[in-house]
PDB file of C-alpha atoms in Angstrom:
ATOM      1  CA  MET N   1       0.000   0.000   0.000  1.00  0.00           C
ATOM      2  CA  GLN N   2       1.256   3.484  -0.887  1.00  0.00           C
ATOM      3  CA  LEU N   3       1.752   6.150   1.708  1.00  0.00           C
ATOM      4  CA  ALA N   4      -0.737   8.999   1.648  1.00  0.00           C
ATOM      5  CA  SER N   5       0.365  12.307   0.160  1.00  0.00           C
ATOM      6  CA  THR N   6      -0.347  15.742   1.574  1.00  0.00           C
ATOM      7  CA  ARG N   7      -1.109  18.989  -0.197  1.00  0.00           C
ATOM      8  CA  THR N   8      -1.551  22.457   1.317  1.00  0.00           C
ATOM      9  CA  TYR N   9      -2.508  25.788  -0.201  1.00  0.00           C
ATOM     10  CA  GLU N  10      -3.451  29.309   0.826  1.00  0.00           C
ATOM     11  CA  TRP N  11      -6.262  31.551  -0.316  1.00  0.00           C
ATOM     12  CA  HIS N  12      -7.438  35.097   0.274  1.00  0.00           C
ATOM     13  CA  ASP N  13     -10.751  36.417   1.601  1.00  0.00           C
ATOM     14  CA  PRO N  14     -13.311  35.895  -1.167  1.00  0.00           C
ATOM     15  CA  ALA N  15     -15.594  38.656   0.179  1.00  0.00           C
ATOM     16  CA  ALA N  16     -12.836  41.257  -0.199  1.00  0.00           C
ATOM     17  CA  LEU N  17     -12.133  40.038  -3.742  1.00  0.00           C
ATOM     18  CA  ALA N  18     -15.844  40.205  -4.646  1.00  0.00           C
ATOM     19  CA  ALA N  19     -16.002  43.784  -3.355  1.00  0.00           C
ATOM     20  CA  ALA N  20     -12.980  44.703  -5.488  1.00  0.00           C
ATOM     21  CA  ALA N  21     -14.632  43.064  -8.513  1.00  0.00           C
ATOM     22  CA  ALA N  22     -17.813  45.104  -8.048  1.00  0.00           C
ATOM     23  CA  ALA N  23     -15.923  48.398  -7.880  1.00  0.00           C
ATOM     24  CA  VAL N  24     -14.417  48.406 -11.395  1.00  0.00           C
ATOM     25  CA  PRO N  25     -15.296  47.172 -14.895  1.00  0.00           C
ATOM     26  CA  GLY N  26     -14.656  43.449 -15.397  1.00  0.00           C
ATOM     27  CA  LEU N  27     -11.752  43.910 -17.804  1.00  0.00           C
ATOM     28  CA  GLU N  28      -9.927  46.201 -15.363  1.00  0.00           C
ATOM     29  CA  PHE N  29     -10.573  43.817 -12.451  1.00  0.00           C
ATOM     30  CA  LEU N  30      -9.107  40.820 -14.293  1.00  0.00           C
ATOM     31  CA  ARG N  31      -6.106  42.840 -15.459  1.00  0.00           C
ATOM     32  CA  ARG N  32      -5.443  43.715 -11.795  1.00  0.00           C
ATOM     33  CA  VAL N  33      -5.550  40.017 -10.874  1.00  0.00           C
ATOM     34  CA  VAL N  34      -3.072  39.174 -13.657  1.00  0.00           C
ATOM     35  CA  ALA N  35      -0.791  42.038 -12.568  1.00  0.00           C
ATOM     36  CA  GLY N  36      -0.765  40.691  -8.993  1.00  0.00           C
ATOM     37  CA  GLU N  37      -2.509  43.779  -7.607  1.00  0.00           C
ATOM     38  CA  LEU N  38      -5.369  41.541  -6.472  1.00  0.00           C
ATOM     39  CA  PRO N  39      -5.150  37.916  -5.336  1.00  0.00           C
ATOM     40  CA  PRO N  40      -6.610  35.050  -7.343  1.00  0.00           C
ATOM     41  CA  PRO N  41      -9.968  33.641  -6.242  1.00  0.00           C
ATOM     42  CA  PRO N  42      -9.909  30.663  -3.852  1.00  0.00           C
ATOM     43  CA  ILE N  43     -10.838  28.136  -6.577  1.00  0.00           C
ATOM     44  CA  ALA N  44      -7.779  29.184  -8.589  1.00  0.00           C
ATOM     45  CA  SER N  45      -5.589  28.684  -5.516  1.00  0.00           C
ATOM     46  CA  LEU N  46      -7.136  25.277  -4.859  1.00  0.00           C
ATOM     47  CA  LEU N  47      -6.566  23.967  -8.390  1.00  0.00           C
ATOM     48  CA  GLY N  48      -3.352  25.853  -9.131  1.00  0.00           C
ATOM     49  CA  MET N  49      -4.812  27.596 -12.166  1.00  0.00           C
ATOM     50  CA  GLU N  50      -3.723  31.046 -13.242  1.00  0.00           C
ATOM     51  CA  ILE N  51      -4.935  33.679 -15.660  1.00  0.00           C
ATOM     52  CA  VAL N  52      -2.223  34.155 -18.285  1.00  0.00           C
ATOM     53  CA  GLU N  53      -3.991  36.417 -20.811  1.00  0.00           C
ATOM     54  CA  VAL N  54      -6.819  38.947 -20.577  1.00  0.00           C
ATOM     55  CA  ALA N  55      -8.302  40.901 -23.464  1.00  0.00           C
ATOM     56  CA  PRO N  56     -11.782  42.221 -24.214  1.00  0.00           C
ATOM     57  CA  SER N  57     -14.072  39.176 -24.633  1.00  0.00           C
ATOM     58  CA  ARG N  58     -11.181  36.704 -24.230  1.00  0.00           C
ATOM     59  CA  VAL N  59      -9.403  35.130 -21.237  1.00  0.00           C
ATOM     60  CA  VAL N  60      -6.803  32.345 -21.089  1.00  0.00           C
ATOM     61  CA  PHE N  61      -6.150  30.240 -17.999  1.00  0.00           C
ATOM     62  CA  ALA N  62      -3.296  27.752 -17.529  1.00  0.00           C
ATOM     63  CA  LEU N  63      -3.053  24.716 -15.270  1.00  0.00           C
ATOM     64  CA  GLU N  64      -0.445  22.020 -14.654  1.00  0.00           C
ATOM     65  CA  PRO N  65      -2.215  18.639 -14.263  1.00  0.00           C
ATOM     66  CA  ALA N  66      -1.242  16.817 -11.062  1.00  0.00           C
ATOM     67  CA  ASP N  67      -1.840  13.322  -9.743  1.00  0.00           C
ATOM     68  CA  TRP N  68      -3.978  14.612  -6.867  1.00  0.00           C
ATOM     69  CA  MET N  69      -6.535  15.615  -9.538  1.00  0.00           C
ATOM     70  CA  PHE N  70      -6.890  12.024 -10.792  1.00  0.00           C
ATOM     71  CA  ASN N  71     -10.076  10.001 -10.901  1.00  0.00           C
ATOM     72  CA  PRO N  72     -10.023   6.253 -10.074  1.00  0.00           C
ATOM     73  CA  ILE N  73      -9.022   5.274 -13.637  1.00  0.00           C
ATOM     74  CA  GLY N  74      -5.822   7.301 -13.756  1.00  0.00           C
ATOM     75  CA  SER N  75      -6.630  10.558 -15.543  1.00  0.00           C
ATOM     76  CA  VAL N  76      -7.545  14.059 -14.412  1.00  0.00           C
ATOM     77  CA  HIS N  77     -11.148  14.157 -13.218  1.00  0.00           C
ATOM     78  CA  GLY N  78     -13.505  15.738 -15.766  1.00  0.00           C
ATOM     79  CA  GLY N  79     -14.659  18.187 -13.108  1.00  0.00           C
ATOM     80  CA  VAL N  80     -11.227  19.828 -13.127  1.00  0.00           C
ATOM     81  CA  ALA N  81     -11.475  20.402 -16.883  1.00  0.00           C
ATOM     82  CA  ALA N  82     -15.065  21.640 -16.507  1.00  0.00           C
ATOM     83  CA  THR N  83     -14.014  24.065 -13.761  1.00  0.00           C
ATOM     84  CA  LEU N  84     -11.127  25.335 -15.859  1.00  0.00           C
ATOM     85  CA  LEU N  85     -13.417  25.901 -18.855  1.00  0.00           C
ATOM     86  CA  ASP N  86     -16.180  27.466 -16.747  1.00  0.00           C
ATOM     87  CA  SER N  87     -13.619  29.862 -15.269  1.00  0.00           C
ATOM     88  CA  ALA N  88     -12.126  30.871 -18.625  1.00  0.00           C
ATOM     89  CA  MET N  89     -15.496  31.388 -20.301  1.00  0.00           C
ATOM     90  CA  GLY N  90     -17.030  33.156 -17.295  1.00  0.00           C
ATOM     91  CA  CYS N  91     -14.070  35.504 -16.996  1.00  0.00           C
ATOM     92  CA  ALA N  92     -14.276  36.224 -20.739  1.00  0.00           C
ATOM     93  CA  VAL N  93     -17.880  37.314 -20.149  1.00  0.00           C
ATOM     94  CA  HIS N  94     -16.725  39.337 -17.118  1.00  0.00           C
ATOM     95  CA  THR N  95     -14.420  41.386 -19.391  1.00  0.00           C
ATOM     96  CA  THR N  96     -17.518  42.742 -21.172  1.00  0.00           C
ATOM     97  CA  LEU N  97     -19.342  43.898 -18.039  1.00  0.00           C
ATOM     98  CA  PRO N  98     -19.389  47.349 -16.427  1.00  0.00           C
ATOM     99  CA  ALA N  99     -18.581  47.951 -12.768  1.00  0.00           C
ATOM    100  CA  GLY N 100     -21.129  46.542 -10.347  1.00  0.00           C
ATOM    101  CA  THR N 101     -22.564  44.016 -12.813  1.00  0.00           C
ATOM    102  CA  ALA N 102     -22.490  40.397 -11.697  1.00  0.00           C
ATOM    103  CA  TYR N 103     -22.973  37.175 -13.655  1.00  0.00           C
ATOM    104  CA  THR N 104     -23.416  33.489 -13.039  1.00  0.00           C
ATOM    105  CA  THR N 105     -23.298  30.390 -15.196  1.00  0.00           C
ATOM    106  CA  SER N 106     -26.764  29.258 -16.308  1.00  0.00           C
ATOM    107  CA  ASP N 107     -25.599  26.226 -18.279  1.00  0.00           C
ATOM    108  CA  LEU N 108     -22.373  24.503 -19.220  1.00  0.00           C
ATOM    109  CA  HIS N 109     -21.798  21.905 -21.926  1.00  0.00           C
ATOM    110  CA  VAL N 110     -18.400  20.183 -22.033  1.00  0.00           C
ATOM    111  CA  ARG N 111     -17.217  17.728 -24.669  1.00  0.00           C
ATOM    112  CA  TYR N 112     -14.177  15.695 -23.602  1.00  0.00           C
ATOM    113  CA  LEU N 113     -12.008  14.689 -26.565  1.00  0.00           C
ATOM    114  CA  ARG N 114      -9.013  13.038 -24.866  1.00  0.00           C
ATOM    115  CA  ALA N 115      -7.723  12.287 -21.403  1.00  0.00           C
ATOM    116  CA  MET N 116      -5.638  14.773 -19.447  1.00  0.00           C
ATOM    117  CA  THR N 117      -2.823  13.330 -17.318  1.00  0.00           C
ATOM    118  CA  VAL N 118       0.419  14.491 -15.720  1.00  0.00           C
ATOM    119  CA  GLN N 119       2.162  13.517 -18.983  1.00  0.00           C
ATOM    120  CA  THR N 120      -0.063  15.991 -20.880  1.00  0.00           C
ATOM    121  CA  GLY N 121       1.886  18.809 -19.262  1.00  0.00           C
ATOM    122  CA  ARG N 122       0.586  22.305 -18.798  1.00  0.00           C
ATOM    123  CA  VAL N 123      -2.749  23.053 -20.454  1.00  0.00           C
ATOM    124  CA  ARG N 124      -4.337  26.298 -21.565  1.00  0.00           C
ATOM    125  CA  ALA N 125      -8.066  26.989 -21.455  1.00  0.00           C
ATOM    126  CA  THR N 126      -9.276  29.801 -23.695  1.00  0.00           C
ATOM    127  CA  GLY N 127     -12.680  31.393 -23.187  1.00  0.00           C
ATOM    128  CA  THR N 128     -14.153  33.651 -25.881  1.00  0.00           C
ATOM    129  CA  VAL N 129     -17.414  35.590 -25.748  1.00  0.00           C
ATOM    130  CA  VAL N 130     -19.897  34.816 -28.505  1.00  0.00           C
ATOM    131  CA  GLN N 131     -22.518  37.356 -27.388  1.00  0.00           C
ATOM    132  CA  SER N 132     -22.888  39.623 -24.361  1.00  0.00           C
ATOM    133  CA  GLY N 133     -26.116  41.468 -23.683  1.00  0.00           C
ATOM    134  CA  ARG N 134     -27.885  43.219 -20.816  1.00  0.00           C
ATOM    135  CA  ARG N 135     -29.384  40.014 -19.348  1.00  0.00           C
ATOM    136  CA  GLN N 136     -27.557  37.093 -20.993  1.00  0.00           C
ATOM    137  CA  ALA N 137     -24.166  36.219 -22.412  1.00  0.00           C
ATOM    138  CA  THR N 138     -22.750  33.181 -24.194  1.00  0.00           C
ATOM    139  CA  ALA N 139     -19.175  32.012 -24.600  1.00  0.00           C
ATOM    140  CA  GLU N 140     -17.185  29.112 -25.984  1.00  0.00           C
ATOM    141  CA  GLY N 141     -13.995  27.533 -24.756  1.00  0.00           C
ATOM    142  CA  ARG N 142     -11.335  24.942 -25.378  1.00  0.00           C
ATOM    143  CA  ILE N 143      -8.534  23.294 -23.462  1.00  0.00           C
ATOM    144  CA  GLU N 144      -5.326  22.556 -25.350  1.00  0.00           C
ATOM    145  CA  ALA N 145      -2.087  20.891 -24.315  1.00  0.00           C
ATOM    146  CA  GLU N 146       0.466  23.686 -24.336  1.00  0.00           C
ATOM    147  CA  ALA N 147       3.308  21.539 -25.715  1.00  0.00           C
ATOM    148  CA  THR N 148       1.418  19.832 -28.544  1.00  0.00           C
ATOM    149  CA  GLY N 149      -1.623  21.987 -29.245  1.00  0.00           C
ATOM    150  CA  LYS N 150      -3.846  18.901 -29.008  1.00  0.00           C
ATOM    151  CA  ILE N 151      -7.405  19.749 -28.003  1.00  0.00           C
ATOM    152  CA  ILE N 152      -8.480  18.044 -24.787  1.00  0.00           C
ATOM    153  CA  ALA N 153     -11.997  19.452 -24.368  1.00  0.00           C
ATOM    154  CA  THR N 154     -14.354  22.057 -25.806  1.00  0.00           C
ATOM    155  CA  ALA N 155     -17.282  23.800 -24.152  1.00  0.00           C
ATOM    156  CA  THR N 156     -20.068  26.308 -24.454  1.00  0.00           C
ATOM    157  CA  THR N 157     -21.775  28.252 -21.697  1.00  0.00           C
ATOM    158  CA  GLY N 158     -24.614  30.599 -21.013  1.00  0.00           C
ATOM    159  CA  CYS N 159     -24.413  33.247 -18.321  1.00  0.00           C
ATOM    160  CA  ILE N 160     -27.097  35.255 -16.598  1.00  0.00           C
ATOM    161  CA  VAL N 161     -26.049  38.908 -16.362  1.00  0.00           C
ATOM    162  CA  MET N 162     -27.236  40.731 -13.222  1.00  0.00           C
ATOM    163  CA  PRO N 163     -27.020  44.530 -13.436  1.00  0.00           C
ATOM    164  CA  PRO N 164     -26.686  46.476 -10.181  1.00  0.00           C
ATOM    165  CA  ALA N 165     -29.964  46.881  -8.260  1.00  0.00           C
TER     166      ALA N 165
END
């Protein structure tokens, strides 16, 4: 029997981060996170994902697959890929929103094309806005292996946009 492994991580107060997000337009907020002026959200700290590119209507996250992410059959759990895609697409939508406007995922469709493992190496998830309106937004995404460019998964999402009260 193998010995158990241990993993630790730190995160910052999510309420303070949410308040910072509400105070500025989405694009500016995400640029501040990338610049290190604001901390990453707790889910990014948990999974070790980072925002590597931010532009209007487009965000790219990166993640290094690890064995602690594995499912019982020896590959990264699909929920990790779904979370990575949901984050990239949601943040892409966030770049289109004015200060004080919130959003949430209404639906998420992921298509897994190949397994992700430690041997895959670092992956990049790109989220791109298809349409962003006053009440709804849609985006598409894909995860690619950074070293080979092979597509691991694709996704689409819908978001509910919630203007300030």
